[in-house]
Coordinates of C-alpha atoms and ligand atoms in Angstrom, one line a residue:
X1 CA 29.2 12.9 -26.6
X2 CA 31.8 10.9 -28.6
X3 CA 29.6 9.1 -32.2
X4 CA 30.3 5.8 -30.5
X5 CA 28.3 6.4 -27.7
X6 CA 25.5 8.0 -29.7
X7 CA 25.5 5.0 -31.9
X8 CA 25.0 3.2 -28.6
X9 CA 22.4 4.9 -27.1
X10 CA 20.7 4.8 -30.6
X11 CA 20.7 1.3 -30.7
X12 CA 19.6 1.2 -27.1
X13 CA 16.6 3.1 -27.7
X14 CA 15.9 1.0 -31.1
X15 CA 16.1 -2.3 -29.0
X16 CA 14.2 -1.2 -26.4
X17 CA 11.7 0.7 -28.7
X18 CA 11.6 -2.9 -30.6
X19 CA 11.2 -4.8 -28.0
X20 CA 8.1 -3.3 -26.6
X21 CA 6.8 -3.1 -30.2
X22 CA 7.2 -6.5 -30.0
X23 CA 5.6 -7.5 -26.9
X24 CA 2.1 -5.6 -27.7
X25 CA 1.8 -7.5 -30.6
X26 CA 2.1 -10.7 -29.5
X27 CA -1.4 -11.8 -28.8
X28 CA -2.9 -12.2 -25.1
X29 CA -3.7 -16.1 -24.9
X30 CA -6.7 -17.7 -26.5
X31 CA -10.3 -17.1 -24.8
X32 CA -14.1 -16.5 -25.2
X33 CA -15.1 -13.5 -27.6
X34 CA -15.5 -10.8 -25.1
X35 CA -18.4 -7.7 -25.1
X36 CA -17.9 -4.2 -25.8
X37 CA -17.0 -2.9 -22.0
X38 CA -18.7 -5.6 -20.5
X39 CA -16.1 -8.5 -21.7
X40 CA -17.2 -11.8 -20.4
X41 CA -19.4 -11.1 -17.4
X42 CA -22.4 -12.6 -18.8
X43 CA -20.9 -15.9 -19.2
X44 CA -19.5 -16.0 -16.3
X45 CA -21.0 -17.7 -13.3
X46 CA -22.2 -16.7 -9.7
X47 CA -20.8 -19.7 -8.3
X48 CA -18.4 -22.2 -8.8
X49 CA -16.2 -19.7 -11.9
X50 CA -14.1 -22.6 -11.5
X51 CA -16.0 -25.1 -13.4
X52 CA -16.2 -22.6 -15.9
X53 CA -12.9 -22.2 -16.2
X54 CA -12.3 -25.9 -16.7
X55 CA -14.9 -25.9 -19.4
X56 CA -13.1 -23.0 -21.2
X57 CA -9.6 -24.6 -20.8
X58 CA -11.0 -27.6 -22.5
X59 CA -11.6 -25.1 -25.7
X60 CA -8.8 -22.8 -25.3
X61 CA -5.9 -24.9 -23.9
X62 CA -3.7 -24.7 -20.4
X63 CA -3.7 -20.6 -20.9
X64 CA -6.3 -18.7 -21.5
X65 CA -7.4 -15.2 -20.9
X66 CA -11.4 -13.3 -20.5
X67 CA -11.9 -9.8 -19.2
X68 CA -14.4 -8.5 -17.2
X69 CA -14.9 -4.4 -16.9
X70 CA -11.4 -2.7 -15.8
X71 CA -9.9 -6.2 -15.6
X72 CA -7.5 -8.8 -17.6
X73 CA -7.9 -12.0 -16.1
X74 CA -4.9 -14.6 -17.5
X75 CA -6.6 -18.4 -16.5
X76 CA -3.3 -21.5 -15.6
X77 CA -5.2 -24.6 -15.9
X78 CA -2.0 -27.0 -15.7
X79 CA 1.0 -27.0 -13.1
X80 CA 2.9 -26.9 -15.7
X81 CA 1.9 -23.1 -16.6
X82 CA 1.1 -22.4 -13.3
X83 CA 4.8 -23.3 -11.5
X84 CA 6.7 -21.8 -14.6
X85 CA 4.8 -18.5 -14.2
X86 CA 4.1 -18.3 -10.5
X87 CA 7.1 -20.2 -8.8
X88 CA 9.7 -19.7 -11.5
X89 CA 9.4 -15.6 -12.3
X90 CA 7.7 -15.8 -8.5
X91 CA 8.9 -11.6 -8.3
X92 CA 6.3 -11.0 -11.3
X93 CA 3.7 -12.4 -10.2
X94 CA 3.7 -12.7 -6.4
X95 CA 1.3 -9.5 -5.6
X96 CA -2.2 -9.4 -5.3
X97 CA -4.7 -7.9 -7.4
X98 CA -6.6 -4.8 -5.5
X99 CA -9.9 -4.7 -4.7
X100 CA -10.7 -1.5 -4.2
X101 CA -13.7 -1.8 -1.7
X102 CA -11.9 -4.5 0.3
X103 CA -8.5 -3.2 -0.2
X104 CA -8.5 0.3 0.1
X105 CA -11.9 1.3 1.0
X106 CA -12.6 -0.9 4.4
X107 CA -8.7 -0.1 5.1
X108 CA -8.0 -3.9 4.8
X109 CA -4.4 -3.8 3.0
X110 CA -2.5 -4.9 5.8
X111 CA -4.7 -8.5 6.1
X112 CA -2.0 -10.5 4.7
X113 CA -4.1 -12.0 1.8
X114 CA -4.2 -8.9 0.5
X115 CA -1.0 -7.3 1.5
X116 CA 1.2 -6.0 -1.6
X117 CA 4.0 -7.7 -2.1
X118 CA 5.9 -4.5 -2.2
X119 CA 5.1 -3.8 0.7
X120 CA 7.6 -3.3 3.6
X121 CA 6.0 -5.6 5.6
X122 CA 6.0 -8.4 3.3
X123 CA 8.7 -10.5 4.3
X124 CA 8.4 -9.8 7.7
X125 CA 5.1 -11.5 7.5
X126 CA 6.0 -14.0 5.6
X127 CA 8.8 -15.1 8.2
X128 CA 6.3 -14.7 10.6
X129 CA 3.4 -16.8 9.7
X130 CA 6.4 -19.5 8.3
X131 CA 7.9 -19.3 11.8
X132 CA 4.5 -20.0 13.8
X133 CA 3.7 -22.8 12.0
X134 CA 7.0 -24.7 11.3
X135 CA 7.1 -28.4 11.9
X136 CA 9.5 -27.7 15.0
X137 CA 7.1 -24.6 16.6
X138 CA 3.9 -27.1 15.7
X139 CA 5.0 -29.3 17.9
X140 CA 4.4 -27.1 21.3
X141 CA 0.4 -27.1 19.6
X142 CA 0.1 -30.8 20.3
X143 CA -1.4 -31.2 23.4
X144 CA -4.2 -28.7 22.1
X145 CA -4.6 -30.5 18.7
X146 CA -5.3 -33.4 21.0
X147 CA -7.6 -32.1 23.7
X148 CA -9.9 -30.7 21.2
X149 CA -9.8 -33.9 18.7
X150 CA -11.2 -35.4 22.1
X151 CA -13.8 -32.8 22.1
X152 CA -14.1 -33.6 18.9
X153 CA -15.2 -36.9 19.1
X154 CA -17.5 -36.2 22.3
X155 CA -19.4 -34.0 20.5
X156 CA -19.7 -36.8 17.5
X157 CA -20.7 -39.6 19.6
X158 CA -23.4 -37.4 22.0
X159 CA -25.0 -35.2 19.2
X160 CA -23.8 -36.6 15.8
X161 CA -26.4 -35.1 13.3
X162 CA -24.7 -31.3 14.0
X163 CA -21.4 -33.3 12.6
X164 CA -20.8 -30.0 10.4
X165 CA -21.0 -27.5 13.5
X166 CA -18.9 -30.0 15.8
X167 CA -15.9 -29.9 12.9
X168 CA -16.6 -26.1 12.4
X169 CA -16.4 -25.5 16.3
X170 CA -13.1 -27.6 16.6
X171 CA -10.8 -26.0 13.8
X172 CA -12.1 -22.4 15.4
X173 CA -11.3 -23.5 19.1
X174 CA -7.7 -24.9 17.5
X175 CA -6.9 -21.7 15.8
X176 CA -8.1 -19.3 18.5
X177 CA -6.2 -21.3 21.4
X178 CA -3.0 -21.1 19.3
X179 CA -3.4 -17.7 18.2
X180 CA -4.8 -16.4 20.9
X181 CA -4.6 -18.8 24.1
X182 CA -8.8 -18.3 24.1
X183 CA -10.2 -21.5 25.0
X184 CA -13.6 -22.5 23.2
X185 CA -15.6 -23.6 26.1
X186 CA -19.6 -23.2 24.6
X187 CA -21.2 -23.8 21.4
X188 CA -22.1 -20.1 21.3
X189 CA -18.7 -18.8 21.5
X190 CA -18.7 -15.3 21.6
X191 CA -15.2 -14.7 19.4
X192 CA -15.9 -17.3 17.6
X193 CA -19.1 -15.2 16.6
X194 CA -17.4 -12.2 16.4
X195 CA -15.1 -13.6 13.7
X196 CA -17.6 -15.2 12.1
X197 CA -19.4 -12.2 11.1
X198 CA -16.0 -10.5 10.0
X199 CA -15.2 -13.8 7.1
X200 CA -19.3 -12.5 6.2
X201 CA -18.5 -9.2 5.8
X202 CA -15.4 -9.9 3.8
X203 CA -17.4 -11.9 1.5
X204 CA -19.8 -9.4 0.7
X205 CA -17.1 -6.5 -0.2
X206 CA -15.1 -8.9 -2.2
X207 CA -18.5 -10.0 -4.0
X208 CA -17.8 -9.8 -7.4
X209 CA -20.2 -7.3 -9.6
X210 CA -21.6 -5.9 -6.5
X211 CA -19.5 -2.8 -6.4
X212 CA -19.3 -0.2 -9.2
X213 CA -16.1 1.2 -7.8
X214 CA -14.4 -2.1 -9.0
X215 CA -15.5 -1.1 -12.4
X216 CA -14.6 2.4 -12.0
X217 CA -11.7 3.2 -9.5
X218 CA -11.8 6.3 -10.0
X219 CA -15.1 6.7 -8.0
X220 CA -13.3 6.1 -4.8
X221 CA -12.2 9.8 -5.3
X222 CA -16.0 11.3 -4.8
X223 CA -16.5 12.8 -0.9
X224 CA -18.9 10.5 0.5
X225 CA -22.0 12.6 1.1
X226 CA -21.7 12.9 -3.1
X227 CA -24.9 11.5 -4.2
X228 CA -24.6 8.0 -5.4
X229 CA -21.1 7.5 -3.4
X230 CA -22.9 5.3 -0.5
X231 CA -20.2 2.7 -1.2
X232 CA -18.0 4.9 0.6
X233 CA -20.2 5.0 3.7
X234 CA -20.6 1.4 3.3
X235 CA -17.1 0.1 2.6
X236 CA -16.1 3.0 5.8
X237 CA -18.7 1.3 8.2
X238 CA -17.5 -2.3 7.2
X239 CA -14.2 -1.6 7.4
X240 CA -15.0 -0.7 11.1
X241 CA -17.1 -3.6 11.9
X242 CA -14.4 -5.9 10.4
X243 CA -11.4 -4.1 12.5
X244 CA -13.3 -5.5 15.3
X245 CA -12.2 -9.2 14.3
X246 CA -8.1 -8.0 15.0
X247 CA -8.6 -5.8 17.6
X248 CA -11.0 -7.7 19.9
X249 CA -9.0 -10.9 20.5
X250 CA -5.3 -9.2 20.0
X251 CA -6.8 -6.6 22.7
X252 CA -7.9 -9.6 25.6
X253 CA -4.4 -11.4 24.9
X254 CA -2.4 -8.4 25.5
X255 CA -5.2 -8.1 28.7
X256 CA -4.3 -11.5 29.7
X257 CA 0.1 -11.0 29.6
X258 CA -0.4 -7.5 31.1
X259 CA -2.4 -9.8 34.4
X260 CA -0.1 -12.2 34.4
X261 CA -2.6 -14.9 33.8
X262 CA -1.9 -15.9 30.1
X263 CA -1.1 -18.9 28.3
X264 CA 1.1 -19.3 25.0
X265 CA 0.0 -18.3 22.4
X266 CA 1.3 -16.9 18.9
X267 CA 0.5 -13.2 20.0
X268 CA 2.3 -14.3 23.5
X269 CA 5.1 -15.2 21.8
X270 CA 5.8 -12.3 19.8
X271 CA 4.6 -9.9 22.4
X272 CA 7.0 -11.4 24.8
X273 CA 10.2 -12.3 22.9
X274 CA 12.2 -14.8 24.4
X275 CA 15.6 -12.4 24.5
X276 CA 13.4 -10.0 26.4
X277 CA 13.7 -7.5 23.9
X278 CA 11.1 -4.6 23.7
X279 CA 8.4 -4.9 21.1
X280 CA 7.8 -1.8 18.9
X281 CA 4.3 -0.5 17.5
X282 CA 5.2 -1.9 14.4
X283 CA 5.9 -5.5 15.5
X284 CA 2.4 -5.2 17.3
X285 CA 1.2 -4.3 14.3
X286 CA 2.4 -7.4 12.7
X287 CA 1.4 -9.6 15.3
X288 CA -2.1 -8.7 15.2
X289 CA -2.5 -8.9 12.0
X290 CA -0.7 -12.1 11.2
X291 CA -2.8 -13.6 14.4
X292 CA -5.9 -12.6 12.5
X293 CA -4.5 -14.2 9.7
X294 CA -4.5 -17.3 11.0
X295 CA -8.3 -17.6 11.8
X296 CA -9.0 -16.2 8.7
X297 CA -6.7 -18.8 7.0
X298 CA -7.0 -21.6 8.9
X299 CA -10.4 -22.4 10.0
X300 CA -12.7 -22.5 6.9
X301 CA -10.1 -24.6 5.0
X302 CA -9.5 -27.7 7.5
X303 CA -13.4 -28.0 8.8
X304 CA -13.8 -28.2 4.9
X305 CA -11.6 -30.5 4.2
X306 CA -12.7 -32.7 7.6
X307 CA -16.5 -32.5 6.2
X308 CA -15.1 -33.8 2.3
X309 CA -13.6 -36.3 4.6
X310 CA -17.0 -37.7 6.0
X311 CA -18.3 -37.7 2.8
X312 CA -15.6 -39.5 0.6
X313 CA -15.9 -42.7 3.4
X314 CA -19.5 -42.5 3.0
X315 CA -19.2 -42.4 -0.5
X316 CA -16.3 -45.4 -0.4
X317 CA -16.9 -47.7 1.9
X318 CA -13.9 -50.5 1.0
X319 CA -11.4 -47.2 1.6
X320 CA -12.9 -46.5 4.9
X321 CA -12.5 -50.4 6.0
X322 CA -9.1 -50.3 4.7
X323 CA -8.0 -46.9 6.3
X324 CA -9.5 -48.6 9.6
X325 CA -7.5 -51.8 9.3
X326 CA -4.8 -49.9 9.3
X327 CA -5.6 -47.9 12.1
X328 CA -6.6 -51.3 14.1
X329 CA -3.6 -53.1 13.0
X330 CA -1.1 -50.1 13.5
X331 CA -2.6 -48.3 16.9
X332 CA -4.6 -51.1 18.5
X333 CA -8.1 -51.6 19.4
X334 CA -7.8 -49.7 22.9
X335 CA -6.6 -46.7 22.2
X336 CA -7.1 -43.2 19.7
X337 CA -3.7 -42.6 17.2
X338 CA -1.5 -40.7 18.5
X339 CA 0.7 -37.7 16.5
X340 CA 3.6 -40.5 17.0
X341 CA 1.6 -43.5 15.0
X342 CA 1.6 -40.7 11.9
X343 CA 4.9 -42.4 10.3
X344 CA 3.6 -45.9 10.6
X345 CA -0.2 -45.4 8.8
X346 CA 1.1 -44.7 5.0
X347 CA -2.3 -45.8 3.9
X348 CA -4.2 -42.7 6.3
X349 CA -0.9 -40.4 5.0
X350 CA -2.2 -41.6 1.1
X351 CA -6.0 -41.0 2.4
X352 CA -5.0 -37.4 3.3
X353 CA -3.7 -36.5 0.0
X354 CA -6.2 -38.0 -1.8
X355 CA -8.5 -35.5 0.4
X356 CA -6.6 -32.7 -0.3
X357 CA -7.0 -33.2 -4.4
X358 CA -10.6 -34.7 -4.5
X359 CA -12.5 -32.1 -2.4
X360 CA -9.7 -29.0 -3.0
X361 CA -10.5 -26.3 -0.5
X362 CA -9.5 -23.3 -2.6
X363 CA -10.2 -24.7 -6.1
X364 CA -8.9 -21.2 -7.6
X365 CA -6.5 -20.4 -5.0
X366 CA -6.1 -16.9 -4.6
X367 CA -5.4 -14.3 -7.0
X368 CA -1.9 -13.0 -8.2
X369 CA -1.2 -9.8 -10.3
X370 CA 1.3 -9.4 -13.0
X371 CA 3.6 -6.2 -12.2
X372 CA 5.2 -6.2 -15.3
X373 CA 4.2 -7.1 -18.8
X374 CA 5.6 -11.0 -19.4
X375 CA 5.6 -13.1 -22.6
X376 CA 4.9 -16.7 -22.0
X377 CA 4.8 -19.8 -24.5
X378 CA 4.1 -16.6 -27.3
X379 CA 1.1 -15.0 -25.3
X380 CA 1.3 -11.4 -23.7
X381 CA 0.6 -11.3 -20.0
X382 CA -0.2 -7.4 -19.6
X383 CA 1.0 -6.0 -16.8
X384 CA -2.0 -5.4 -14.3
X385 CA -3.4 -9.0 -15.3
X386 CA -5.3 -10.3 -12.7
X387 CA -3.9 -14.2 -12.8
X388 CA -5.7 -17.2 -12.0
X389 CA -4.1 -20.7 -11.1
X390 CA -7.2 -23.2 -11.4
X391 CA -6.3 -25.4 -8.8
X392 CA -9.3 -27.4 -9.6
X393 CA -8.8 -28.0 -13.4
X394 CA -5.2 -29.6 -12.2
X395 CA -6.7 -31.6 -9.6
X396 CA -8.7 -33.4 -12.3
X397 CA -6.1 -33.5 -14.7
X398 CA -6.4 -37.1 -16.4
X399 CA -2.6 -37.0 -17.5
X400 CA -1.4 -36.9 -13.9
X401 CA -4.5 -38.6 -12.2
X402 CA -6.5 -41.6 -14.3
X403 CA -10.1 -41.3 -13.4
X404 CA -10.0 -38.2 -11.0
X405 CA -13.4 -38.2 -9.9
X406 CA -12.8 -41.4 -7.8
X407 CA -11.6 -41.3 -4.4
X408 CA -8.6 -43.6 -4.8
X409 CA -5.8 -43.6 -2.1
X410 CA -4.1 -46.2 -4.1
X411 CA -3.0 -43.3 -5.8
X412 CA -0.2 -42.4 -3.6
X413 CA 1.0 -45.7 -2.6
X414 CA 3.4 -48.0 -4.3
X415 CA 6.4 -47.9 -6.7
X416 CA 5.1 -45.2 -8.7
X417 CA 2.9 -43.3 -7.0
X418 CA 0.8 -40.1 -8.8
X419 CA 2.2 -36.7 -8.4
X420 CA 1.8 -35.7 -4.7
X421 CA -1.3 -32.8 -4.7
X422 CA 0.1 -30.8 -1.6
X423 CA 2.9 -29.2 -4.8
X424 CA -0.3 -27.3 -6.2
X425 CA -3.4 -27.5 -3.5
X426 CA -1.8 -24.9 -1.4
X427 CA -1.0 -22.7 -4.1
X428 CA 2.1 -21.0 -5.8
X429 CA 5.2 -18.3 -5.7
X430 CA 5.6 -16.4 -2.6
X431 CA 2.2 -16.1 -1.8
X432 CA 1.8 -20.1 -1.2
X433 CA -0.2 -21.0 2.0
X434 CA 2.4 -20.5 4.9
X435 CA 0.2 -23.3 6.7
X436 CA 1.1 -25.7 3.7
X437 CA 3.0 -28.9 3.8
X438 CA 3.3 -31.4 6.7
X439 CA 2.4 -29.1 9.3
X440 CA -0.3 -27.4 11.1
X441 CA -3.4 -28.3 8.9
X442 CA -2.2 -31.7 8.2
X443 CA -1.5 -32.4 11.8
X444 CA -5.2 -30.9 12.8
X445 CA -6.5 -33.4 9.7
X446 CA -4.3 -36.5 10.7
X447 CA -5.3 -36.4 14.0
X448 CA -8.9 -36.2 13.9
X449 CA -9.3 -38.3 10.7
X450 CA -7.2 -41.3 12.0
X451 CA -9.2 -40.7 15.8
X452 CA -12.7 -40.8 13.9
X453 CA -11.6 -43.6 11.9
X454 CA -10.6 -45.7 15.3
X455 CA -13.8 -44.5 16.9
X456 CA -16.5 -44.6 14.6
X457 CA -17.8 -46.5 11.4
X458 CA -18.9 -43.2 9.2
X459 CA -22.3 -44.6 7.2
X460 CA -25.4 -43.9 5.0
X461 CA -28.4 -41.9 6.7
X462 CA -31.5 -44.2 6.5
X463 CA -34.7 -43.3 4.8
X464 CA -38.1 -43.7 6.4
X465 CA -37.9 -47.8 5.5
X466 CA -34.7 -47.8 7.3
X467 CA -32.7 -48.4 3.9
X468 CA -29.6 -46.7 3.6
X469 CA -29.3 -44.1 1.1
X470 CA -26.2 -42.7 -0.6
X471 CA -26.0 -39.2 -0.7
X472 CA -24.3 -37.2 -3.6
X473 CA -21.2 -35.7 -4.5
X474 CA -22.3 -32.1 -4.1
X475 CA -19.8 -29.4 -2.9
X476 CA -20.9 -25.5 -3.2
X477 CA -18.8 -22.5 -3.0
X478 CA -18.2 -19.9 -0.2
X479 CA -16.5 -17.1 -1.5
X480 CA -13.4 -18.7 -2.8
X481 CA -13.7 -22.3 -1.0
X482 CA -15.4 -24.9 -1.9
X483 CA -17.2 -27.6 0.8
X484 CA -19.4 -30.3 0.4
X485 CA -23.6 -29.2 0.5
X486 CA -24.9 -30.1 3.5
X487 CA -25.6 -34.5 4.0
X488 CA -26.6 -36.7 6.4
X489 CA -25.0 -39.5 7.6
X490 CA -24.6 -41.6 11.1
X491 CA -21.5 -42.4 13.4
X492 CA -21.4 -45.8 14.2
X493 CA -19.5 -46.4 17.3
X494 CA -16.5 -48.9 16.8
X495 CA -15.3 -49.5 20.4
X496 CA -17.6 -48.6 23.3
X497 CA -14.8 -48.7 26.0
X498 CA -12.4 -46.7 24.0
X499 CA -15.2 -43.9 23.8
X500 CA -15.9 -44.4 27.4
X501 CA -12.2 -43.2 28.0
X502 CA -13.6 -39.6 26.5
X503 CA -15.7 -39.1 29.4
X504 CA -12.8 -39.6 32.0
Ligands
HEM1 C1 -6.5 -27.7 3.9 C2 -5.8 -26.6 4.4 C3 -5.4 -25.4 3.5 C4 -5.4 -25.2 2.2 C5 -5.8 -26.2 1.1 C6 -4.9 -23.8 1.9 C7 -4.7 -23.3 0.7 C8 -4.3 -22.0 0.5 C9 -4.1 -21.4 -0.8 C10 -4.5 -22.0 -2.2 C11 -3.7 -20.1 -0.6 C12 -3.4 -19.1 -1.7 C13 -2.0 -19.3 -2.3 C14 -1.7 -18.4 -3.5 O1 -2.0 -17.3 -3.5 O2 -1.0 -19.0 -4.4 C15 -3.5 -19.9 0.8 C16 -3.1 -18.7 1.4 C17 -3.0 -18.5 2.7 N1 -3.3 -19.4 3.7 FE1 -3.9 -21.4 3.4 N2 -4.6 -23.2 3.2 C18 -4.9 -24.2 4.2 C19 -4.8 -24.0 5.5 C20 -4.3 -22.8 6.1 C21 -4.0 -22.7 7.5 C22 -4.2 -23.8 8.6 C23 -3.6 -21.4 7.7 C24 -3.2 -20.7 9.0 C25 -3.4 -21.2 10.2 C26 -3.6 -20.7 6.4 C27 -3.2 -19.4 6.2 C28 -3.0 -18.8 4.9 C29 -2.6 -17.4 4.7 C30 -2.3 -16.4 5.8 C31 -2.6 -17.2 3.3 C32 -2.2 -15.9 2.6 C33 -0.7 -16.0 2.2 C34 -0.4 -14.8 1.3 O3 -1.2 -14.2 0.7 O4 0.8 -14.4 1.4 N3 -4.0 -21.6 5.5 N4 -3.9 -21.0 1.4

């Protein structure tokens, strides 16, 4: 080796070796003291960690980091920090943290929430989910959007104090018609049920604290007759229950093309490709698993953001008579908005945003997980770091929106309109939602809100003297979403003939 070259490689190693000397002494970003081992679980709430979050971010500033045991968690409490970390250096952060009992245990790695972005499938899922819910292929899911926003508003008018169950039972019977062509004909609906129990069960293994393998990872490794390894039993029989939710419906659609008898669905469509193609076991593979993440995506999120909905014209009156005028003025008084009227109601297109960053569905998104060490604004991001977007602290940023408490529309319209939520509420990187932006959810929300709007006046529940009472702004957690505690309140019909038309 010729002395230049050594000097070279010298210098290589010195740079390198400096570098990463560096890097580990730069300091991880400002946060509460943590405990020996324990870090900062005591201080950390069972509920709601996003208000925590907030509170902290008010002390600490936009980054800040805590621990918990066997975890760095990094906390971006302004778009700023989160879109120069996530969507800017996008290929650091774009995997998921693992869970091991959810993860690995239960055998959930290919859900694609929790798929690695490494993974081989990534991409393909990615173009899949992007694909089935494009502005162009949403289109073909009108007629169903409609039908059941018809349903919808049935069920309102006949039986209005289950108003939670009705909004519920419309986003499943959406999601499961378009995924799977199953039509939601009962209350009781036995996939809906069967689903149901599967978004329980992957609560309680992503429960945080409950599972000491999380702690430990190492304890996956016991054999599961080892005393104290019951996990592994548990996480195995879970895991089975829970493969139930891909299998069962995937299983009756392929049923239904194999008879002949089927109608289009997303699993149709990639079971049955257009060019006639054959479909391997690894595209089938794909498709049931993408199809099951689309219930799991799609349903909690818009009957969450339909029940804020009920609750914010409750709680503002003069937005709901405006939103109505609009309607009235715009659509007419004999007849429900249509998907066309959409472009022509900029004050219901303003309401909608102003939903999606009062009541924010996922107010701490989902996870990401740095796979390298970073350095940003002088703070170490370790690599492993479990990071945090806090959707909810930049929803109520003051900078961007004055007085973000109040349910203002106003905010959206005009020369110089506040910064449009739908850039953070659907998250970051690669790993945004793939329902995001202009199509399937907001068509599912436009379409009932603006319908509801036409049909009904949404008001107070009375108390025993028959004065109305306003109920308050109380939203609780499920997992990682967020919807509004249960209220009461009454549906006023606007129009008598136009809901007659439902019954024809
Ligand atoms: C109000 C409606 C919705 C909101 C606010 C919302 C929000 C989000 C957020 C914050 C994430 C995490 C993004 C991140 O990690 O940075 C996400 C992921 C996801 N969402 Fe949505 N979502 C909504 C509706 C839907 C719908 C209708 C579907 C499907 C039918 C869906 C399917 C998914 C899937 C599959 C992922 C996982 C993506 C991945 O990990 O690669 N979401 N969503």
């Amino acid at each position: 080796m010729s002395s230049g070259i050594l000097i070279l490689f010298v210098a290589a190693l010195a740079t390198i070796f400096f570098y990463s000397r560096r890097h580990s002494r730069l300091p991880l970003p400002p946060g509460p003291r943590p405990k020996f081992f324990f870090g900062n679980v005591h201080q950390l709430p069972k509920k709601e960690p996003w208000r925590m979050y907030a509170t902290w971010a008010e002390s600490y500033g936009p980054i800040f980091s805590f621990r918990v045991p066997n975890r760095q968690l990094i906390v971006l409490s302004s778009l700023k920090a989160a879109t120069e970390l996530l969507d800017s250096r996008a290929t650091t952060y774009s995997d998921r943290p693992r869970i091991w009992m959810y993860t690995e245990l239960a055998k959930r790695n290919l859900s694609p929430f929790n798929l690695s972005f490494t993974h081989p499938y990534f991409k393909t899922y990615r173009t899949v989910l992007k694909g089935s819910l494009s502005s162009r292929t949403i289109q073909k899911y009108q007629s169903l959007q409609t039908e059941q926003s018809r349903m919808l508003l049935g069920d309102l008018h006949k039986n209005p104090e289950h108003f939670a169950g009705h909004i519920k039972r419309n986003a499943a019977a959406v999601v499961l018609d378009l995924a799977y062509g199953w039509k939601v004909t009962e209350n009781d609906d036995y996939l809906i049920g069967v689903l149901q129990e599967s978004m329980e069960i992957s609560a309680m293994l992503f429960q945080p604290g409950r599972w000491f393998v999380e702690v430990i990872p190492s304890l996956r490794f016991l054999p599961s007759w080892f005393p104290g390894a019951a996990f592994k039993r548990i996480a195995f029989d879970l895991g089975q229950k829970l493969s139930r939710s891909d299998t069962i419906p995937f299983n009756w659609t392929k049923e239904q093309i194999h008879s002949g008898s089927y109608t289009h669905s997303f699993v149709s469509e990639h079971l049955l490709p257009e060019d006639g193609s054959t479909v391997s076991a690894q595209q089938e593979e794909i498709t049931k698993w993408c199809s099951q993440g689309l219930y799991a995506g799609g349903v909690d999120t818009t009957s969450s953001s339909l029940t804020s909905f009920i609750l914010a014209m409750l709680l503002y009156p003069e937005v709901q008579r405006h939103a109505q005028a609009e309607v009235d003025a715009v659509v007419g008084q004999d007849q429900f908005p249509a998907f066309e009227d959409r472009g022509k109601l900029p004050y219901i297109g303003a309401l909608m945003q102003e939903l999606l960053r009062w009541a924010p569905v996922a107010p701490q998104g989902l996870p990401h997980h740095a796979m390298k060490e970073d350095v940003y604004e002088g703070y170490r991001i370790p690599k492993g770091a479990t990071i945090i977007a806090n959707i909810f602290s930049i929803s109520r940023d003051k900078e961007m929106y004055p007085n973000p408490l109040e349910f203002r529309p106003e905010r959206f319209l005009g020369p110089s309109p506040q910064l449009d939520p739908r850039k953070f509420i659907f998250g970051f990187g690669r790993r945004a939602c793939p329902g995001a932006w202009l199509h399937f959810a907001e068509a599912s929300l436009y379409l009932n809100i603006s319908c509801i709007l036409a049909a009904f006046t949404i008001a107070k529940p009375l108390n025993a003297r028959g004065e109305e009472i306003t109920p308050p702004m109380e939203f609780e957690s499920a997992g990682t979403l967020w919807h509004p505690k249960p209220f009461k309140c009454r549906f006023i019909p606007r129009n008598k003939d136009l809901l007659a038309t439902l019954s024809q």
